[in-house]
PDB file of C-alpha atoms in Angstrom:
ATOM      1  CA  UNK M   1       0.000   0.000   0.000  1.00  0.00           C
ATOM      2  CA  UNK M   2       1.090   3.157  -0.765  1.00  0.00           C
ATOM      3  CA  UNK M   3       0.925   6.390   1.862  1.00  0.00           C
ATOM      4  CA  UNK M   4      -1.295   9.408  -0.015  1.00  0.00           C
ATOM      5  CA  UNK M   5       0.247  12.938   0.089  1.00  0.00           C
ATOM      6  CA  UNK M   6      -1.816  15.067   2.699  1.00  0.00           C
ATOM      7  CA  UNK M   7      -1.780  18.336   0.538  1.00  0.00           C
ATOM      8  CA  UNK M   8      -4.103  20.914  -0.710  1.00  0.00           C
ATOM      9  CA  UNK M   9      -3.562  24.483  -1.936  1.00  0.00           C
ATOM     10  CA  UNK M  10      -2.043  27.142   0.077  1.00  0.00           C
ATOM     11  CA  UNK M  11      -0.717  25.240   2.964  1.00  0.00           C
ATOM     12  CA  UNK M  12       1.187  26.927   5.686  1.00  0.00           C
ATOM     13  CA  UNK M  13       3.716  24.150   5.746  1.00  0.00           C
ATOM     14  CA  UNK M  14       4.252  21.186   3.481  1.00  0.00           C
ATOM     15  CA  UNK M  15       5.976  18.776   5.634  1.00  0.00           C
ATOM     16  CA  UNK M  16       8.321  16.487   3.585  1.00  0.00           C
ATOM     17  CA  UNK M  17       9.234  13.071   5.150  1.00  0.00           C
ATOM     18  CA  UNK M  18      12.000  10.708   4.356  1.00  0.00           C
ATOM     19  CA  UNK M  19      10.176   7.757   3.000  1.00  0.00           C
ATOM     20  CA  UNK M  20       7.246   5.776   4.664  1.00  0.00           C
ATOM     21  CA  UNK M  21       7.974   3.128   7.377  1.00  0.00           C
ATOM     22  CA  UNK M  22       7.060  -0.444   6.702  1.00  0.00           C
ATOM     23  CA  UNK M  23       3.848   0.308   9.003  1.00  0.00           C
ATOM     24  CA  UNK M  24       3.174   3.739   7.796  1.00  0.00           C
ATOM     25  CA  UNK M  25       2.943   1.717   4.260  1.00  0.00           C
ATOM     26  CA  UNK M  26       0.735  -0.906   5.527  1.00  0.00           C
ATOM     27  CA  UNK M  27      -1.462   1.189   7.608  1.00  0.00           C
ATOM     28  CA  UNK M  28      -1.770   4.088   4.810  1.00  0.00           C
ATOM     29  CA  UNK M  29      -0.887   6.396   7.649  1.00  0.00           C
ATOM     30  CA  UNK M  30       2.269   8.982   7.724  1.00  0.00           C
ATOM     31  CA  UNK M  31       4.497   8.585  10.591  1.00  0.00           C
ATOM     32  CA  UNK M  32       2.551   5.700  12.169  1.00  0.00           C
ATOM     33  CA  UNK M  33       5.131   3.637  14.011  1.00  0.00           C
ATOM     34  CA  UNK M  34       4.349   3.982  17.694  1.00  0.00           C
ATOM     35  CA  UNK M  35       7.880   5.259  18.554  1.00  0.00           C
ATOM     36  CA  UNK M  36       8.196   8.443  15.454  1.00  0.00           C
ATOM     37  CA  UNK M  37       8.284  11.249  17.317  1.00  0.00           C
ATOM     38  CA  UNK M  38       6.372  13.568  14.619  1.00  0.00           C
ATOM     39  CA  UNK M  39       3.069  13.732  16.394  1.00  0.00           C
ATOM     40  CA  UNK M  40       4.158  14.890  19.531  1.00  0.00           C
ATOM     41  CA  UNK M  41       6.443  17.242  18.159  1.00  0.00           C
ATOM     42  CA  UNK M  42       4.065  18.724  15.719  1.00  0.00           C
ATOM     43  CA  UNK M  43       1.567  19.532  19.079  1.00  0.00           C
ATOM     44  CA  UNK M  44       4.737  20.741  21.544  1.00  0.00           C
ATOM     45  CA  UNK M  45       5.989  22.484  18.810  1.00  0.00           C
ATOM     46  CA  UNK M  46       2.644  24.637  18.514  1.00  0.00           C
ATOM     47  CA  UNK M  47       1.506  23.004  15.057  1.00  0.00           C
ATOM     48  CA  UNK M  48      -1.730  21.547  16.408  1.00  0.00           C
ATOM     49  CA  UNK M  49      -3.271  22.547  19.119  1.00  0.00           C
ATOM     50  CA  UNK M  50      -3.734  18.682  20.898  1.00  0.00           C
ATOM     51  CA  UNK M  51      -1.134  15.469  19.830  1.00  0.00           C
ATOM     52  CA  UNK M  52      -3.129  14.113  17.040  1.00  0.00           C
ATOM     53  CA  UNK M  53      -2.866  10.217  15.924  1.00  0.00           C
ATOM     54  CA  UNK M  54      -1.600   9.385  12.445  1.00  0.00           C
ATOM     55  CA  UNK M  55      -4.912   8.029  11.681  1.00  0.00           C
ATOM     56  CA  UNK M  56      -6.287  11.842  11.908  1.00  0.00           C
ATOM     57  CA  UNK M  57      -3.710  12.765   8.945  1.00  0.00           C
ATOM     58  CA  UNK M  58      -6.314  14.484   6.871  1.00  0.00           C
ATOM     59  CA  UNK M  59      -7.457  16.922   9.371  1.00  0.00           C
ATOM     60  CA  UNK M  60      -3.968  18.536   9.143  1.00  0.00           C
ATOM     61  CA  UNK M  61      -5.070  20.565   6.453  1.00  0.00           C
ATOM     62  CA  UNK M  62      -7.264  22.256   8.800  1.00  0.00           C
ATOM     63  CA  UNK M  63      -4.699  24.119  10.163  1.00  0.00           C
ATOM     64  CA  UNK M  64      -2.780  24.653   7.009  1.00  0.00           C
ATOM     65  CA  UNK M  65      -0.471  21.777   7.221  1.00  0.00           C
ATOM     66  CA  UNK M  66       0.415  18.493   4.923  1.00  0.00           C
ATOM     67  CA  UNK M  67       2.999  15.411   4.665  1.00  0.00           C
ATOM     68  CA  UNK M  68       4.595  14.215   1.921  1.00  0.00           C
ATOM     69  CA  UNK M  69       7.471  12.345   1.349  1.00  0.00           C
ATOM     70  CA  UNK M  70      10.659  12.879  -0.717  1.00  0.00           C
ATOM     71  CA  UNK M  71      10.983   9.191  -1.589  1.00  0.00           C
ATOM     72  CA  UNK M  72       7.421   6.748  -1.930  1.00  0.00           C
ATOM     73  CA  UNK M  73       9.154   3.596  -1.555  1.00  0.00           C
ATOM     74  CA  UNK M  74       9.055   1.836   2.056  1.00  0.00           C
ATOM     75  CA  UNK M  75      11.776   0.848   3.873  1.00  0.00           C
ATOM     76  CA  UNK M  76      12.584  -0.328   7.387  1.00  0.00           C
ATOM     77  CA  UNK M  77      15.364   2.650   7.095  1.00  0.00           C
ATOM     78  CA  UNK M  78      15.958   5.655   5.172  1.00  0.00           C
ATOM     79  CA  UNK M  79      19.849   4.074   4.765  1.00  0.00           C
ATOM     80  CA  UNK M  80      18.453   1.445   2.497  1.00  0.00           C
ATOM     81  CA  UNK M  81      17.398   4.272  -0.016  1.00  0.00           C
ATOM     82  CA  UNK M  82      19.243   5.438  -2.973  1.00  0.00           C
ATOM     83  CA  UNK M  83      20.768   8.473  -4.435  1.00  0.00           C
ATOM     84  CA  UNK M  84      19.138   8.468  -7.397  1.00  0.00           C
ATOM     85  CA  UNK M  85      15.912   7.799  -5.294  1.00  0.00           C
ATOM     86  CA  UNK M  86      16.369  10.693  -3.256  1.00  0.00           C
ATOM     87  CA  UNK M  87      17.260  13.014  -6.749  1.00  0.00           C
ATOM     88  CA  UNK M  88      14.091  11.595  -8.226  1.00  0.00           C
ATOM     89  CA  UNK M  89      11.991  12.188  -5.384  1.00  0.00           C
ATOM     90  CA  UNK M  90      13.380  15.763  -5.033  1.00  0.00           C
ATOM     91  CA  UNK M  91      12.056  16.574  -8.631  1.00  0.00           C
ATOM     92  CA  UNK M  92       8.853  15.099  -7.827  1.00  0.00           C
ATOM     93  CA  UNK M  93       8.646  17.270  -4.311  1.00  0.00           C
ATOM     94  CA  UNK M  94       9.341  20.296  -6.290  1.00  0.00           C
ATOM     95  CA  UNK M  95       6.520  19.493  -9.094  1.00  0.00           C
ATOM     96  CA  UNK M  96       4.341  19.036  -6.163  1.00  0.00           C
ATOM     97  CA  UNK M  97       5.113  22.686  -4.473  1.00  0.00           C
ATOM     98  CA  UNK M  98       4.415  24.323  -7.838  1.00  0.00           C
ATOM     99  CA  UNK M  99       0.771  22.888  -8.189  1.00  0.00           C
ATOM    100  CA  UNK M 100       0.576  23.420  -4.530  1.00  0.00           C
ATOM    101  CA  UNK M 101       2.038  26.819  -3.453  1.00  0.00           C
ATOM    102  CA  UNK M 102       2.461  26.135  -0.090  1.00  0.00           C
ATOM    103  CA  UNK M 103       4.061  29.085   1.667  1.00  0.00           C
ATOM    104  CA  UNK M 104       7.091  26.704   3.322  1.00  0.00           C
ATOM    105  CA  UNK M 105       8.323  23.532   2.650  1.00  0.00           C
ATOM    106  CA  UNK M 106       9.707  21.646   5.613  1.00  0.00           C
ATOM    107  CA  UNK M 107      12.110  18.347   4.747  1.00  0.00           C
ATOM    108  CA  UNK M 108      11.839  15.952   7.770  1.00  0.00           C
ATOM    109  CA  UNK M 109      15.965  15.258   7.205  1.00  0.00           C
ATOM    110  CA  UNK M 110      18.601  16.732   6.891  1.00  0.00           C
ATOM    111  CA  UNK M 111      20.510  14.120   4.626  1.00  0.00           C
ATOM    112  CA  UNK M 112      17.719  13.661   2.616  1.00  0.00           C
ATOM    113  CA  UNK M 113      17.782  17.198   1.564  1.00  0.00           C
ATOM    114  CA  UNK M 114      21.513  16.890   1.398  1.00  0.00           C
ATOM    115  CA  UNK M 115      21.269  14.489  -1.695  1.00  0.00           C
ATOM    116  CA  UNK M 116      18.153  15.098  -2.734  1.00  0.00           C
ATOM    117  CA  UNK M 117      18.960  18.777  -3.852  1.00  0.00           C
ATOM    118  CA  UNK M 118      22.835  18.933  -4.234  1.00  0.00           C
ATOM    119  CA  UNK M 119      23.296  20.765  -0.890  1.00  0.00           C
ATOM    120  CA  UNK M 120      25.910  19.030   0.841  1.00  0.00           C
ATOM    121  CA  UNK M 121      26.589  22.053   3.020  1.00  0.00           C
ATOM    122  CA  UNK M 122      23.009  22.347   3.972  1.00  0.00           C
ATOM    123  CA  UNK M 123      22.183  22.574   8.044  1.00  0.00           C
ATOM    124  CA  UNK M 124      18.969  22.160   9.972  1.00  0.00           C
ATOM    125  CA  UNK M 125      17.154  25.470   9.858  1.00  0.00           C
ATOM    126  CA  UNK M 126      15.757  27.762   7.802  1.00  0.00           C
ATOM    127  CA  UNK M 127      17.593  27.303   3.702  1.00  0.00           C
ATOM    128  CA  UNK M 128      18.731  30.516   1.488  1.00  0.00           C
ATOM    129  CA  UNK M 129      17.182  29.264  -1.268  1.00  0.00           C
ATOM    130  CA  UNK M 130      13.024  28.924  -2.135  1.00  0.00           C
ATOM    131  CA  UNK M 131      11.520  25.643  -3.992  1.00  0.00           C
ATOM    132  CA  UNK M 132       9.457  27.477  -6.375  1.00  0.00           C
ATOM    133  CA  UNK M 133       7.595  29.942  -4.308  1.00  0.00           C
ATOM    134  CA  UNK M 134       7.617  28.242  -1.249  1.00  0.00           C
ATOM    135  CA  UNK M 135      10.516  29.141   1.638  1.00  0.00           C
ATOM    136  CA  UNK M 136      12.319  25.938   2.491  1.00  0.00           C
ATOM    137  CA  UNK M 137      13.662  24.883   6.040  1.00  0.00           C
ATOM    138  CA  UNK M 138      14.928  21.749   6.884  1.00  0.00           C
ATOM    139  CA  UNK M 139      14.148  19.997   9.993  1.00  0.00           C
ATOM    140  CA  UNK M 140      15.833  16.904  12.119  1.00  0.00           C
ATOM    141  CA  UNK M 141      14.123  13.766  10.825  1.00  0.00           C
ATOM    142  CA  UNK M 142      11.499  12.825  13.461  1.00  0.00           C
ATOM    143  CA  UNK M 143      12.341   9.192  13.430  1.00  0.00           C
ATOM    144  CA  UNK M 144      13.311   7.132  17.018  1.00  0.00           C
ATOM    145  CA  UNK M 145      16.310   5.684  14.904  1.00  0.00           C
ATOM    146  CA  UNK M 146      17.466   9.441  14.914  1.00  0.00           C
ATOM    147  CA  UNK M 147      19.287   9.603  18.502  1.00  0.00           C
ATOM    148  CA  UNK M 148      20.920  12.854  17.559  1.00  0.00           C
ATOM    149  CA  UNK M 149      17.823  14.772  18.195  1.00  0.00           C
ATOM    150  CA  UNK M 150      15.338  14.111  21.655  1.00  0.00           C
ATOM    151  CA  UNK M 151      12.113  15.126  21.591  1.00  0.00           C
ATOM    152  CA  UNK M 152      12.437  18.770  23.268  1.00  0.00           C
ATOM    153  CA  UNK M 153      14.971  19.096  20.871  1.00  0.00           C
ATOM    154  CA  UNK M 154      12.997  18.375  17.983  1.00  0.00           C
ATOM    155  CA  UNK M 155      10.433  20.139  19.262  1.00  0.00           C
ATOM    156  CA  UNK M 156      12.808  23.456  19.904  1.00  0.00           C
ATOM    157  CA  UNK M 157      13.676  22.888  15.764  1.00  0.00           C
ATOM    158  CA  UNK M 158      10.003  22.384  14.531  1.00  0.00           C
ATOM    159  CA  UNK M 159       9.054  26.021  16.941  1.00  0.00           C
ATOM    160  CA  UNK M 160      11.188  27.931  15.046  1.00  0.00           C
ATOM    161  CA  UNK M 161       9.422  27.392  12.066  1.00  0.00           C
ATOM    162  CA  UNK M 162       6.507  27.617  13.931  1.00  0.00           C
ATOM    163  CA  UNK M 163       7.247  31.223  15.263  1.00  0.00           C
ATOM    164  CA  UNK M 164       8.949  32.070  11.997  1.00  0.00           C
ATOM    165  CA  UNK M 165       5.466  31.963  10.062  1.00  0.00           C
ATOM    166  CA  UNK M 166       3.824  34.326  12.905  1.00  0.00           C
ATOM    167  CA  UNK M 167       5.904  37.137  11.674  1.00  0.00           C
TER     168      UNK M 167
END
């Protein structure tokens, strides 16, 4: 099964995952192993005003928010992907924002982005350049395989954006 993008016109932020989970594929649901952090974060982070459940996806566009993913193929990790994958993907994320417009694009990952878009330079935070129209930030990748980043951390990350579209 594949997981649908959660996208409509004019989003606030078009949150771009790595590449579904083996559950989030068999479910249909982004981010829906128990232990992915990108729920909670999303609700400390001031996205969503209460910690939704993957299986409430679609009512993210109710407060101007979507998932995606830069790669559609499941995986049990996002090492098992390739390069190519990851430049293909990027050209389909960046066909997507132009039918879209949403005002930011978010990518859950910082290596993804990395090889995905040539930017081997490229920190968490927000990007110097746009995708189309849209302002682009990266963010840490929300998985529990990513020990780098604990959830107050992510949390801190995904705020900034969060505060950044208030001004």
């Amino acid at each position: 099964m594949t997981v649908p993008d959660i996208v409509a016109p004019g989003l606030s932020v078009l949150f771009c995952g790595i590449n579904p989970g083996l559950m989030s594929a068999r479910l249909g649901q982004h981010f829906a192993r128990p232990g992915n952090r990108f729920w909670p974060t999303l609700h400390l982070s001031g996205f969503t005003p209460r910690l939704m459940r993957p299986a409430e996806q679609l009512s993210l566009v109710d407060y101007g928010l979507g998932i995606t993913n830069m790669v559609a193929r499941p995986s049990a990790r996002a090492d098992e992907l390739t390069r190519q994958e990851f430049v293909q993907g990027a050209e389909i994320l960046t066909t997507l924002v132009d039918k879209y417009t949403p005002q930011t694009v978010a990518i859950l990952g910082v290596t993804a982005y990395r090889t995905g878009f040539a930017r081997p330079k490229a920190t968490v935070g927000p990007q110097p350049e746009t995708l189309g129209t849209a302002k682009l930030w990266v963010l840490p990748n929300p998985s529990g395989l990513n020990a780098h980043y604990q959830l107050p951390d992510l949390a801190a990350e995904f705020r900034r954006l969060c505060e950044s579209l208030c001004r």
